[in-house]
JSON list of C-alpha atoms in Angstrom, two decimals:
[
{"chain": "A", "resi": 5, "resn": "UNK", "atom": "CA", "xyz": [-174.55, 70.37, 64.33]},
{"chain": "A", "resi": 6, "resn": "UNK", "atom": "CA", "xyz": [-173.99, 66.40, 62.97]},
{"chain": "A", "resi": 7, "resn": "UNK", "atom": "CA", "xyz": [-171.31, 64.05, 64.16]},
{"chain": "A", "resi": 8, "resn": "UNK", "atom": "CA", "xyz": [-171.74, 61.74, 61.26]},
{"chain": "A", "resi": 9, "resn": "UNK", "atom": "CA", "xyz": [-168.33, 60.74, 60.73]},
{"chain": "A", "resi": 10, "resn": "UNK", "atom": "CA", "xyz": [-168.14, 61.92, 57.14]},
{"chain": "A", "resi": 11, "resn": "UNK", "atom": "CA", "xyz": [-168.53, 65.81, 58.91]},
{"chain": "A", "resi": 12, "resn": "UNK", "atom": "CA", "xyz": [-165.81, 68.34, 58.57]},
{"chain": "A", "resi": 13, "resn": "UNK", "atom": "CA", "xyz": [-166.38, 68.42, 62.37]},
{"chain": "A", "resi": 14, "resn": "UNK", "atom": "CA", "xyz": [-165.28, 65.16, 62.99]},
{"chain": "A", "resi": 15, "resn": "UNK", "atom": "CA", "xyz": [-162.51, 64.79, 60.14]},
{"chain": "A", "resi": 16, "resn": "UNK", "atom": "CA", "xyz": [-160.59, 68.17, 61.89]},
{"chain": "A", "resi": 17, "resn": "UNK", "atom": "CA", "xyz": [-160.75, 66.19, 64.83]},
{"chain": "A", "resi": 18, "resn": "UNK", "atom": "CA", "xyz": [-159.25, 62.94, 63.18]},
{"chain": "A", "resi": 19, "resn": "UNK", "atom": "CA", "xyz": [-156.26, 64.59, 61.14]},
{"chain": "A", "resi": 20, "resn": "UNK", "atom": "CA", "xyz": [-155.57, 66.28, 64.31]},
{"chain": "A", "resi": 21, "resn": "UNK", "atom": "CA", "xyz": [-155.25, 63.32, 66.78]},
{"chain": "A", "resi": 22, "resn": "UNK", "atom": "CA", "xyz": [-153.55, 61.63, 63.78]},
{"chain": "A", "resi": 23, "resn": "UNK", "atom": "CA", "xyz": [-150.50, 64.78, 63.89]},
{"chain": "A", "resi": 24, "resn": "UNK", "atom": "CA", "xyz": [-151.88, 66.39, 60.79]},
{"chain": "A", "resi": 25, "resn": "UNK", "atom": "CA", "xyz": [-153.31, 69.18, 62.73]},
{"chain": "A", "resi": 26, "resn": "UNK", "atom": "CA", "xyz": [-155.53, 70.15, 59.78]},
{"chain": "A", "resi": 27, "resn": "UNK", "atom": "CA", "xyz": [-152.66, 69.73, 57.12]},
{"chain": "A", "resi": 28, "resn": "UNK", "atom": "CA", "xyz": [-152.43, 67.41, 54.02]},
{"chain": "A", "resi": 29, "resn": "UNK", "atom": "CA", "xyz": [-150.03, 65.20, 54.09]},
{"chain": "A", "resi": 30, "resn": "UNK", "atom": "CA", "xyz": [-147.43, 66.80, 52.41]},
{"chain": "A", "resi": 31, "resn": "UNK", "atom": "CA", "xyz": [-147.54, 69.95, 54.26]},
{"chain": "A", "resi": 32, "resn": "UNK", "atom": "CA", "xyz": [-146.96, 68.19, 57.93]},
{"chain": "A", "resi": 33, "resn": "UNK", "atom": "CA", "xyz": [-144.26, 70.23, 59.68]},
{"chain": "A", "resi": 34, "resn": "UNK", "atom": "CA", "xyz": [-140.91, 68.90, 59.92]},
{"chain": "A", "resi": 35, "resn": "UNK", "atom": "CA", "xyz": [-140.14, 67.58, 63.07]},
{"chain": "A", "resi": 36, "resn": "UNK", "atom": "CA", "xyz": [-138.05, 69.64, 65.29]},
{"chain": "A", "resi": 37, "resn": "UNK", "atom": "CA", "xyz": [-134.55, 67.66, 66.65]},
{"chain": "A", "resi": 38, "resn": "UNK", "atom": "CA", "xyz": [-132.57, 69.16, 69.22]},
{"chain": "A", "resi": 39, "resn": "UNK", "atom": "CA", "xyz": [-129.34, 67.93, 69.13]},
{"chain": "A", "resi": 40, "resn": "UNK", "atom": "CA", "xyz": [-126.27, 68.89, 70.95]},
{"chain": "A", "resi": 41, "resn": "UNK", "atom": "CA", "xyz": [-124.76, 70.42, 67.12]},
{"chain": "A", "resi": 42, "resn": "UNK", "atom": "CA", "xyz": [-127.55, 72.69, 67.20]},
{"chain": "A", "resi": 43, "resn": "UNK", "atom": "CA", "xyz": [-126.68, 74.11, 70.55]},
{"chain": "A", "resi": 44, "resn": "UNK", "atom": "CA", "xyz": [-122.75, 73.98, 70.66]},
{"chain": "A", "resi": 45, "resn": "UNK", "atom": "CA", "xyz": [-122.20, 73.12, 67.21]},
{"chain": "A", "resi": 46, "resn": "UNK", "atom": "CA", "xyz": [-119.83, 70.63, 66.08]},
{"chain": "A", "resi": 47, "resn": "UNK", "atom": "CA", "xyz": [-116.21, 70.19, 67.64]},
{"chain": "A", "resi": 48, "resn": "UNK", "atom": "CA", "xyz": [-113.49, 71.73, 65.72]},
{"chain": "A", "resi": 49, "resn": "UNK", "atom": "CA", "xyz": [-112.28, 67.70, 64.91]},
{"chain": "A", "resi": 50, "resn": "UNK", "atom": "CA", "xyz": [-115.75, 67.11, 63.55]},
{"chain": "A", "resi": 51, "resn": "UNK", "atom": "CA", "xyz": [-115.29, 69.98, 61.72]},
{"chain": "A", "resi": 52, "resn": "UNK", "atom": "CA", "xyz": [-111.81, 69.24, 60.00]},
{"chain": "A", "resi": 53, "resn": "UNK", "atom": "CA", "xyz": [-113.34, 65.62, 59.75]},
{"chain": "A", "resi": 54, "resn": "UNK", "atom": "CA", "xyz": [-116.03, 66.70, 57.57]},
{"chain": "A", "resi": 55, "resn": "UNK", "atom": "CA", "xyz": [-113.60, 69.23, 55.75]},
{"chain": "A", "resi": 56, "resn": "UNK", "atom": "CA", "xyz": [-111.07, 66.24, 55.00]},
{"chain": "A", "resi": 57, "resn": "UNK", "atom": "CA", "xyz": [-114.40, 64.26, 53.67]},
{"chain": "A", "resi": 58, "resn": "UNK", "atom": "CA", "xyz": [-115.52, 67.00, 51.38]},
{"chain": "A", "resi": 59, "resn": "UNK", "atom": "CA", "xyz": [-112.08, 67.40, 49.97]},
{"chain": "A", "resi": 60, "resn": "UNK", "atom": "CA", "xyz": [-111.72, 63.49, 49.19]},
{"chain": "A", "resi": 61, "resn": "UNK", "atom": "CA", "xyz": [-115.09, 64.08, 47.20]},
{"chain": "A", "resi": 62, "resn": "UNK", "atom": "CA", "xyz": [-117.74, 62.74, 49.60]},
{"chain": "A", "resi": 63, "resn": "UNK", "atom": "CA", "xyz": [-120.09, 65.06, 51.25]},
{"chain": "A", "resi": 64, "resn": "UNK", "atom": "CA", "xyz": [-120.32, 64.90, 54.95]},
{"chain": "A", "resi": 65, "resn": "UNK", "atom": "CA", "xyz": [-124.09, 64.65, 54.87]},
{"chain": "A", "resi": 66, "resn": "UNK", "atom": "CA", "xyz": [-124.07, 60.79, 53.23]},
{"chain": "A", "resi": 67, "resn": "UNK", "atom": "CA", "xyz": [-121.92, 59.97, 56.56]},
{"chain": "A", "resi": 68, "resn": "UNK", "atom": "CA", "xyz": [-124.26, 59.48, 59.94]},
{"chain": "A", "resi": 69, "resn": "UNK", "atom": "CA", "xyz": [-123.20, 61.74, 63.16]},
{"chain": "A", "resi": 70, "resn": "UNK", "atom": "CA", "xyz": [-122.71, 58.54, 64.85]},
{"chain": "A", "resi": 71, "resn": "UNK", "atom": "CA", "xyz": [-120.41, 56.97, 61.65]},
{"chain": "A", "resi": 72, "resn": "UNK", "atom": "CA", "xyz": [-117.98, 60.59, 62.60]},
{"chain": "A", "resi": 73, "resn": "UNK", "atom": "CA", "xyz": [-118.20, 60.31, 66.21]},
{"chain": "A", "resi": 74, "resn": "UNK", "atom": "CA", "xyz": [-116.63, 56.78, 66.17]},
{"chain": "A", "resi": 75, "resn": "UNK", "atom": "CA", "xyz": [-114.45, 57.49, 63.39]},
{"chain": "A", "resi": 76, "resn": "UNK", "atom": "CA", "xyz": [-112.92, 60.51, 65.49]},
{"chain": "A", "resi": 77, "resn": "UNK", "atom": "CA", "xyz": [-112.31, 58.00, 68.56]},
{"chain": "A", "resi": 78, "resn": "UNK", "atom": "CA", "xyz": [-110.81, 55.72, 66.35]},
{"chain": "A", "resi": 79, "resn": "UNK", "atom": "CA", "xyz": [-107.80, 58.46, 65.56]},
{"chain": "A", "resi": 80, "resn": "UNK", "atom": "CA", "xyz": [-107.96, 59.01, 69.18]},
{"chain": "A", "resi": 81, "resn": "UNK", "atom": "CA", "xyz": [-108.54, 62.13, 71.45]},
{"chain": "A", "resi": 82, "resn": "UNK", "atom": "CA", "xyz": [-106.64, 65.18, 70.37]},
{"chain": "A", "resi": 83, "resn": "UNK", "atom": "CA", "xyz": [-106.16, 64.13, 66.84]},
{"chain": "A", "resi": 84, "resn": "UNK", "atom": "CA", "xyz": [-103.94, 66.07, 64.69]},
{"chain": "A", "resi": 85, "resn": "UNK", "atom": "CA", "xyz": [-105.08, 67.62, 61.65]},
{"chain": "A", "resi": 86, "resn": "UNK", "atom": "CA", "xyz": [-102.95, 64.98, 59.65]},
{"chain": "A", "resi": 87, "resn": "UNK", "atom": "CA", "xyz": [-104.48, 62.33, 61.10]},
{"chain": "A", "resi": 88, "resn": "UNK", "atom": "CA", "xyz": [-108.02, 63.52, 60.69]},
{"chain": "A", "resi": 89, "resn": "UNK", "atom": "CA", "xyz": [-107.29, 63.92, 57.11]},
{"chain": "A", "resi": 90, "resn": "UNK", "atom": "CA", "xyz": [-105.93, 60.58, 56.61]},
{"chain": "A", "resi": 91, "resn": "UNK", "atom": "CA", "xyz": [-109.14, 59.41, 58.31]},
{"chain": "A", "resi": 92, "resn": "UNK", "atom": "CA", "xyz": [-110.79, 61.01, 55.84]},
{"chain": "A", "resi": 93, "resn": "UNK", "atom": "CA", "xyz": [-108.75, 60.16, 52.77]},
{"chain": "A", "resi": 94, "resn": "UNK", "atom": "CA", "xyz": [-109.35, 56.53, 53.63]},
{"chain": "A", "resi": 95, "resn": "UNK", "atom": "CA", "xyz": [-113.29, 56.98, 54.78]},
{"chain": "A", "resi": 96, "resn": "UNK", "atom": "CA", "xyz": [-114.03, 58.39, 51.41]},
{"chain": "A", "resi": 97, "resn": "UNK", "atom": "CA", "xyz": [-112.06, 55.74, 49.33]},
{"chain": "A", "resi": 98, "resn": "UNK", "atom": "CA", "xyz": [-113.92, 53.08, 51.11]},
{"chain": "A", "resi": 99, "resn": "UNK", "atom": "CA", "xyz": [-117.44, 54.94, 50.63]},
{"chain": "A", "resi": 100, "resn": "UNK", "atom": "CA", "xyz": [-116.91, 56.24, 47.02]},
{"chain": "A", "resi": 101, "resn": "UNK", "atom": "CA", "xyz": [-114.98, 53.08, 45.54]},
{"chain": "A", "resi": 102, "resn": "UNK", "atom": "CA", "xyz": [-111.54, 53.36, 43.59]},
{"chain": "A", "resi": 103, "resn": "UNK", "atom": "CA", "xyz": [-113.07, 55.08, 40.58]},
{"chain": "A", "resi": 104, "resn": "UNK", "atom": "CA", "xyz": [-115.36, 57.91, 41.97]},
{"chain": "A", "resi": 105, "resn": "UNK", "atom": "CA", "xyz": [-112.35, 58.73, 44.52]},
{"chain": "A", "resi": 106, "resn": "UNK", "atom": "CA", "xyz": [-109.67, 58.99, 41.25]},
{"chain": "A", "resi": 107, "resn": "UNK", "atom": "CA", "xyz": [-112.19, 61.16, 39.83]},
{"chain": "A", "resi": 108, "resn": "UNK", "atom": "CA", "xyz": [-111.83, 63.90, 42.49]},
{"chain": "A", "resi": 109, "resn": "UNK", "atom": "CA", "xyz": [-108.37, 62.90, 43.59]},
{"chain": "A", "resi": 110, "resn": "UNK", "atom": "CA", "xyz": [-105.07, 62.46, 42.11]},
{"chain": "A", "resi": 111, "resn": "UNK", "atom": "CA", "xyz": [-103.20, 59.40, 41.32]},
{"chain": "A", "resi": 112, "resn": "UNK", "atom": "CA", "xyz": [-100.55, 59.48, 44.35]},
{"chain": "A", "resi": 113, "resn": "UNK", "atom": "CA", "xyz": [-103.85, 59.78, 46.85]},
{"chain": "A", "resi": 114, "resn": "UNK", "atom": "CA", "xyz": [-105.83, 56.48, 45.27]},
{"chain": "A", "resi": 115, "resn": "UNK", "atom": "CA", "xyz": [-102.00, 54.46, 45.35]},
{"chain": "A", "resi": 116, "resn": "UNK", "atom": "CA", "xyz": [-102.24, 55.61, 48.99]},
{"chain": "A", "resi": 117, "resn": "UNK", "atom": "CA", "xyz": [-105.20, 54.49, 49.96]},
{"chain": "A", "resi": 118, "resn": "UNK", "atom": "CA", "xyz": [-104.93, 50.90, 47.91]},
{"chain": "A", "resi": 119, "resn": "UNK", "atom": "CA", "xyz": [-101.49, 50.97, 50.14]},
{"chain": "A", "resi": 120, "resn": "UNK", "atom": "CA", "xyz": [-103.31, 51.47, 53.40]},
{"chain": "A", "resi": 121, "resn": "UNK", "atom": "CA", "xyz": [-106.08, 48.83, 52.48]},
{"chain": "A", "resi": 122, "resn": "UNK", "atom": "CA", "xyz": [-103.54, 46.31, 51.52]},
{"chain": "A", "resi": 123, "resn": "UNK", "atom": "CA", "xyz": [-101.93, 46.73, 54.76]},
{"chain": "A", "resi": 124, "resn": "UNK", "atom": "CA", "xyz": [-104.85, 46.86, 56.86]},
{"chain": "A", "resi": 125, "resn": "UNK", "atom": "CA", "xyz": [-105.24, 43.12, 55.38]},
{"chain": "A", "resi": 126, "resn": "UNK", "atom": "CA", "xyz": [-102.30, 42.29, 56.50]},
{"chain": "A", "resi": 127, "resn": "UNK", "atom": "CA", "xyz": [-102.62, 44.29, 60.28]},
{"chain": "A", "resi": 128, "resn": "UNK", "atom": "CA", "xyz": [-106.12, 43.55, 61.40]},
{"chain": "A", "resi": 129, "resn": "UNK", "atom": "CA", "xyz": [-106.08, 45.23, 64.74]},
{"chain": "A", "resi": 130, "resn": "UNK", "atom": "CA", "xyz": [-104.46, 49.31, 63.49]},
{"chain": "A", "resi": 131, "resn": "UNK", "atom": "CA", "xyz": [-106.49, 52.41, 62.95]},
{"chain": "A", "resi": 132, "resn": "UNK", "atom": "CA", "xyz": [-106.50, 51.99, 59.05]},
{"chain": "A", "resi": 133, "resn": "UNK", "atom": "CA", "xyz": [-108.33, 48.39, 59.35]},
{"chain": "A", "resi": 134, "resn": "UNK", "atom": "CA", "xyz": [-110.94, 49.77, 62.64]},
{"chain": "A", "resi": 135, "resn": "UNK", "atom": "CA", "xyz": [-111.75, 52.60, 60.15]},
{"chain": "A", "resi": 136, "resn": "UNK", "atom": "CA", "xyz": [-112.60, 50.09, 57.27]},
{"chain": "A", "resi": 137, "resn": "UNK", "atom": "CA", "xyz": [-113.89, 47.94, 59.10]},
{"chain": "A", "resi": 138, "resn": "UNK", "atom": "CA", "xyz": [-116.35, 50.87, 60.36]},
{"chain": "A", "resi": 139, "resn": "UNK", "atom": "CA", "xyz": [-117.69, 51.81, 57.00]},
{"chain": "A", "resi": 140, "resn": "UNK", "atom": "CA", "xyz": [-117.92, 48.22, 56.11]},
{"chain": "A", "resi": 141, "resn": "UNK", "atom": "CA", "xyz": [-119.77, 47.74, 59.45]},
{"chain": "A", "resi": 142, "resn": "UNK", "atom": "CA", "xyz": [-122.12, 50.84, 58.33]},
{"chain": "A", "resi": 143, "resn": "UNK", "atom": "CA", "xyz": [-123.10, 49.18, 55.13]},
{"chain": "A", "resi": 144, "resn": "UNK", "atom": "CA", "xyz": [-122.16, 52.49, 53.46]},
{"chain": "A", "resi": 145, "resn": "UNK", "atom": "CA", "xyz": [-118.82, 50.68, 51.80]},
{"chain": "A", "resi": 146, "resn": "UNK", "atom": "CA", "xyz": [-118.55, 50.73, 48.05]},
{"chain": "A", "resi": 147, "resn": "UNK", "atom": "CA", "xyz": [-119.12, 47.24, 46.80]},
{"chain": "A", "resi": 148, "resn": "UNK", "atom": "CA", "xyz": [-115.69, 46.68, 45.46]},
{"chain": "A", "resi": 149, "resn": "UNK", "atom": "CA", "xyz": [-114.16, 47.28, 48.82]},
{"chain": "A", "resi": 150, "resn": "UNK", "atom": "CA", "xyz": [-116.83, 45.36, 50.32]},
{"chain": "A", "resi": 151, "resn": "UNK", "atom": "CA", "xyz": [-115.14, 42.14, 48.56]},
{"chain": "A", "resi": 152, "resn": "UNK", "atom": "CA", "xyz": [-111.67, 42.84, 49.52]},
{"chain": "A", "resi": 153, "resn": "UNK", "atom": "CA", "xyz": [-112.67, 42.00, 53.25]},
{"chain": "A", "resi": 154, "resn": "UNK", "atom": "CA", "xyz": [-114.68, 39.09, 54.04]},
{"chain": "A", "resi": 155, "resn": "UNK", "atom": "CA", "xyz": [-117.02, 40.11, 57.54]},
{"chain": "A", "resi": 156, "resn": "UNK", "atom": "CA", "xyz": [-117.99, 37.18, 59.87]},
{"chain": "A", "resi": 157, "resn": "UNK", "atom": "CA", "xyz": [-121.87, 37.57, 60.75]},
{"chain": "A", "resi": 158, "resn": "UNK", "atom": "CA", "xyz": [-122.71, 37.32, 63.91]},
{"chain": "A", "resi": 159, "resn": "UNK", "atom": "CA", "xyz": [-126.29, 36.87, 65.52]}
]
């Protein structure tokens, strides 16, 4: 038996220390995350949260666990329903941009959320502006909202 590098010996050996165990490349296993959803699942406000974003037109896979989470403590503990699904009226408008949200949503809905932006210019510190400024903050913000609000950077 040779150890010449170039053996099938030795190259077992190398995709295996490498985490290839063996496998091309594109037939590595995916890599198993346990998570707290995949035990408990999510919380019924997560759930409504991602409802409410689904029914604005965005799917509640583009938007990041962590992106929910703070959203939801932004409406505050023990939410309403009506709250949640403003949260995620105005979430999607910022995310999909006036013209994708008018697509999926009637007229009265984008005045409403142009409304709540306009005011959230004016009222820096309420919900409406912390959840703008959140999906400005995630870089997820369509780019015409994005303009609206000018973002100090900060090292």
């Amino acid at each position: 038996m040779s150890l010449r590098p170039d053996s099938a010996r030795h190259r077992r050996y190398d995709d295996a220390s490498a985490g290839h165990f063996g496998r091309g490349a594109s037939e590595r296993p995916a890599p198993a995350m346990l998570s707290i959803w995949s035990l408990f699942g999510p919380s019924r406000e997560r759930q409504r949260l991602d409802a409410a974003l689904r029914r604005h037109g965005l799917h509640p896979q583009l938007l990041s666990d962590p992106i929910k989470l703070t959203a939801l403590r932004l409406v505050g503990p023990r939410a309403s329903e009506a709250s949640i699904e403003r949260a995620g009226a105005l979430i999607a408008y910022c995310l999909l941009g006036p013209g994708d949200f008018a697509a999926v949503n009637e007229a009265a809905a984008v005045d409403e959320q142009e409304r709540r932006l306009a005011l959230a210019l004016e009222a820096p510190q309420g919900e409406d502006a912390r959840l703008i400024m959140l999906c400005l903050r995630s870089g997820r913000a369509e780019a015409s909202i994005e303009a609206r609000f000018e973002l100090e950077e900060t090292s």
